[in-house]
mmCIF file with all atom_site columns, C-alpha atoms in Angstrom:
data_model
loop_
_atom_site.group_PDB
_atom_site.id
_atom_site.type_symbol
_atom_site.label_atom_id
_atom_site.label_alt_id
_atom_site.label_comp_id
_atom_site.label_asym_id
_atom_site.label_entity_id
_atom_site.label_seq_id
_atom_site.pdbx_PDB_ins_code
_atom_site.Cartn_x
_atom_site.Cartn_y
_atom_site.Cartn_z
_atom_site.occupancy
_atom_site.B_iso_or_equiv
_atom_site.pdbx_formal_charge
_atom_site.auth_seq_id
_atom_site.auth_comp_id
_atom_site.auth_asym_id
_atom_site.auth_atom_id
_atom_site.pdbx_PDB_model_num
ATOM 1  C CA . MET A 1 1  ? 77.726 91.797  106.716 1.00 52.00 ? 1018 MET A CA 1
ATOM 2  C CA . SER A 1 2  ? 79.773 92.142  109.845 1.00 56.00 ? 1019 SER A CA 1
ATOM 3  C CA . ILE A 1 3  ? 81.595 95.219  111.060 1.00 59.00 ? 1020 ILE A CA 1
ATOM 4  C CA . THR A 1 4  ? 84.975 93.825  110.000 1.00 61.00 ? 1021 THR A CA 1
ATOM 5  C CA . GLN A 1 5  ? 83.969 93.241  106.360 1.00 59.00 ? 1022 GLN A CA 1
ATOM 6  C CA . ASP A 1 6  ? 84.721 95.888  103.796 1.00 57.00 ? 1023 ASP A CA 1
ATOM 7  C CA . ALA A 1 7  ? 81.581 97.031  101.980 1.00 56.00 ? 1024 ALA A CA 1
ATOM 8  C CA . ARG A 1 8  ? 83.538 97.776  98.803  1.00 58.00 ? 1025 ARG A CA 1
ATOM 9  C CA . LEU A 1 9  ? 84.318 94.089  98.307  1.00 55.00 ? 1026 LEU A CA 1
ATOM 10 C CA . GLN A 1 10 ? 80.678 93.021  98.134  1.00 54.00 ? 1027 GLN A CA 1
ATOM 11 C CA . PRO A 1 11 ? 79.377 91.969  94.673  1.00 55.00 ? 1028 PRO A CA 1
ATOM 12 C CA . ASP A 1 12 ? 76.264 94.180  94.977  1.00 53.00 ? 1029 ASP A CA 1
ATOM 13 C CA . ASN A 1 13 ? 78.426 97.308  95.057  1.00 51.00 ? 1030 ASN A CA 1
ATOM 14 C CA . ALA A 1 14 ? 80.343 96.189  91.970  1.00 51.00 ? 1031 ALA A CA 1
ATOM 15 C CA . VAL A 1 15 ? 77.107 95.985  89.974  1.00 53.00 ? 1032 VAL A CA 1
ATOM 16 C CA . ALA A 1 16 ? 75.969 99.387  91.238  1.00 53.00 ? 1033 ALA A CA 1
ATOM 17 C CA . ALA A 1 17 ? 79.310 100.946 90.306  1.00 55.00 ? 1034 ALA A CA 1
ATOM 18 C CA . ALA A 1 18 ? 79.144 99.518  86.778  1.00 57.00 ? 1035 ALA A CA 1
ATOM 19 C CA . THR A 1 19 ? 75.778 101.110 85.938  1.00 61.00 ? 1036 THR A CA 1
ATOM 20 C CA . PRO A 1 20 ? 76.015 104.599 84.408  1.00 60.00 ? 1037 PRO A CA 1
ATOM 21 C CA . LEU A 1 21 ? 74.583 107.624 86.142  1.00 61.00 ? 1038 LEU A CA 1
ATOM 22 C CA . PRO A 1 22 ? 71.090 108.605 84.940  1.00 63.00 ? 1039 PRO A CA 1
ATOM 23 C CA . GLY A 1 23 ? 72.086 112.165 84.025  1.00 61.00 ? 1040 GLY A CA 1
ATOM 24 C CA . LEU A 1 24 ? 75.067 111.061 81.935  1.00 60.00 ? 1041 LEU A CA 1
ATOM 25 C CA . ALA A 1 25 ? 73.228 109.040 79.297  1.00 61.00 ? 1042 ALA A CA 1
ATOM 26 C CA . ARG A 1 26 ? 74.422 109.062 75.702  1.00 65.00 ? 1043 ARG A CA 1
ATOM 27 C CA . PRO A 1 27 ? 72.616 111.513 73.426  1.00 63.00 ? 1044 PRO A CA 1
ATOM 28 C CA . ASP A 1 28 ? 69.790 110.135 71.312  1.00 62.00 ? 1045 ASP A CA 1
ATOM 29 C CA . PHE A 1 29 ? 70.570 110.818 67.646  1.00 68.00 ? 1046 PHE A CA 1
ATOM 30 C CA . GLY A 1 30 ? 67.507 108.908 66.456  1.00 76.00 ? 1047 GLY A CA 1
ATOM 31 C CA . ASN A 1 31 ? 65.116 111.734 67.310  1.00 79.00 ? 1048 ASN A CA 1
ATOM 32 C CA . PRO A 1 32 ? 63.677 113.071 64.022  1.00 84.00 ? 1049 PRO A CA 1
ATOM 33 C CA . ALA A 1 33 ? 62.817 116.447 65.555  1.00 84.00 ? 1050 ALA A CA 1
ATOM 34 C CA . ALA A 1 34 ? 66.474 117.007 66.433  1.00 82.00 ? 1051 ALA A CA 1
ATOM 35 C CA . TRP A 1 35 ? 67.487 116.250 62.844  1.00 88.00 ? 1052 TRP A CA 1
ATOM 36 C CA . VAL A 1 36 ? 64.889 118.689 61.478  1.00 89.00 ? 1053 VAL A CA 1
ATOM 37 C CA . VAL A 1 37 ? 65.996 121.489 63.821  1.00 84.00 ? 1054 VAL A CA 1
ATOM 38 C CA . GLY A 1 38 ? 69.652 120.847 62.989  1.00 87.00 ? 1055 GLY A CA 1
ATOM 39 C CA . PHE A 1 39 ? 68.936 120.926 59.258  1.00 92.00 ? 1056 PHE A CA 1
ATOM 40 C CA . ILE A 1 40 ? 66.972 124.171 59.558  1.00 86.00 ? 1057 ILE A CA 1
ATOM 41 C CA . LEU A 1 41 ? 69.785 125.769 61.566  1.00 83.00 ? 1058 LEU A CA 1
ATOM 42 C CA . LEU A 1 42 ? 72.318 124.763 58.922  1.00 90.00 ? 1059 LEU A CA 1
ATOM 43 C CA . VAL A 1 43 ? 70.282 125.882 55.899  1.00 90.00 ? 1060 VAL A CA 1
ATOM 44 C CA . MET A 1 44 ? 68.657 129.040 57.293  1.00 85.00 ? 1061 MET A CA 1
ATOM 45 C CA . PRO A 1 45 ? 71.704 131.369 56.942  1.00 83.00 ? 1062 PRO A CA 1
ATOM 46 C CA . LEU A 1 46 ? 71.829 130.485 53.244  1.00 89.00 ? 1063 LEU A CA 1
ATOM 47 C CA . LEU A 1 47 ? 68.158 131.278 52.627  1.00 86.00 ? 1064 LEU A CA 1
ATOM 48 C CA . ALA A 1 48 ? 67.205 134.107 54.979  1.00 84.00 ? 1065 ALA A CA 1
ATOM 49 C CA . ASN A 1 49 ? 68.089 137.789 54.753  1.00 87.00 ? 1066 ASN A CA 1
ATOM 50 C CA . GLY A 1 50 ? 69.879 139.787 57.450  1.00 83.00 ? 1067 GLY A CA 1
ATOM 51 C CA . PHE A 1 51 ? 66.737 141.214 59.031  1.00 86.00 ? 1068 PHE A CA 1
ATOM 52 C CA . PHE A 1 52 ? 65.194 137.801 59.549  1.00 83.00 ? 1069 PHE A CA 1
ATOM 53 C CA . LEU A 1 53 ? 68.402 136.300 60.945  1.00 81.00 ? 1070 LEU A CA 1
ATOM 54 C CA . ILE A 1 54 ? 69.211 139.123 63.336  1.00 84.00 ? 1071 ILE A CA 1
ATOM 55 C CA . GLU A 1 55 ? 65.801 140.405 64.411  1.00 89.00 ? 1072 GLU A CA 1
ATOM 56 C CA . ILE A 1 56 ? 63.666 137.282 64.412  1.00 86.00 ? 1073 ILE A CA 1
ATOM 57 C CA . PHE A 1 57 ? 66.238 134.660 65.401  1.00 83.00 ? 1074 PHE A CA 1
ATOM 58 C CA . GLY A 1 58 ? 67.984 137.033 67.804  1.00 87.00 ? 1075 GLY A CA 1
ATOM 59 C CA . THR A 1 59 ? 64.758 137.883 69.594  1.00 92.00 ? 1076 THR A CA 1
ATOM 60 C CA . THR A 1 60 ? 63.769 134.207 69.685  1.00 90.00 ? 1077 THR A CA 1
ATOM 61 C CA . LEU A 1 61 ? 67.147 133.276 71.138  1.00 88.00 ? 1078 LEU A CA 1
ATOM 62 C CA . ILE A 1 62 ? 66.919 135.934 73.855  1.00 94.00 ? 1079 ILE A CA 1
ATOM 63 C CA . LEU A 1 63 ? 63.358 134.956 74.799  1.00 95.00 ? 1080 LEU A CA 1
ATOM 64 C CA . GLY A 1 64 ? 64.345 131.275 74.805  1.00 90.00 ? 1081 GLY A CA 1
ATOM 65 C CA . ILE A 1 65 ? 67.201 131.970 77.210  1.00 93.00 ? 1082 ILE A CA 1
ATOM 66 C CA . VAL A 1 66 ? 64.842 133.923 79.472  1.00 95.00 ? 1083 VAL A CA 1
ATOM 67 C CA . ALA A 1 67 ? 62.286 131.092 79.397  1.00 92.00 ? 1084 ALA A CA 1
ATOM 68 C CA . LEU A 1 68 ? 64.919 128.457 80.195  1.00 88.00 ? 1085 LEU A CA 1
ATOM 69 C CA . SER A 1 69 ? 66.287 130.517 83.060  1.00 90.00 ? 1086 SER A CA 1
ATOM 70 C CA . LEU A 1 70 ? 62.805 130.967 84.516  1.00 88.00 ? 1087 LEU A CA 1
ATOM 71 C CA . MET A 1 71 ? 62.176 127.221 84.244  1.00 84.00 ? 1088 MET A CA 1
ATOM 72 C CA . PHE A 1 72 ? 65.465 126.561 86.026  1.00 83.00 ? 1089 PHE A CA 1
ATOM 73 C CA . LEU A 1 73 ? 64.654 129.059 88.780  1.00 85.00 ? 1090 LEU A CA 1
ATOM 74 C CA . ALA A 1 74 ? 61.182 127.579 89.234  1.00 82.00 ? 1091 ALA A CA 1
ATOM 75 C CA . GLY A 1 75 ? 62.727 124.153 89.683  1.00 78.00 ? 1092 GLY A CA 1
ATOM 76 C CA . TYR A 1 76 ? 61.070 122.420 86.745  1.00 68.00 ? 1093 TYR A CA 1
ATOM 77 C CA . GLY A 1 77 ? 64.260 121.980 84.751  1.00 57.00 ? 1094 GLY A CA 1
ATOM 78 C CA . ALA A 1 78 ? 66.620 121.015 87.562  1.00 56.00 ? 1095 ALA A CA 1
ATOM 79 C CA . TRP A 1 79 ? 66.281 117.229 87.929  1.00 60.00 ? 1096 TRP A CA 1
ATOM 80 C CA . SER A 1 80 ? 63.108 116.314 86.104  1.00 54.00 ? 1097 SER A CA 1
ATOM 81 C CA . ALA A 1 81 ? 63.646 113.136 84.147  1.00 51.00 ? 1098 ALA A CA 1
#
């Protein structure tokens, strides 16, 4: 390619622009674990009492947020693919 040619008009750049970004992939709805977790989250308020929902799930949610924030700060969750 010479200095006077425009790099945007090259066919290699058109193929690179058409490929999606790796971090913007479509979600995978075929994962059975995701379906099980979703089903449990939908059914649990109908089956569990107030203590279990507030104390157990609330504590688990808080500890999960702390764990995710520590993973992000440590750098393990930033761009690992």
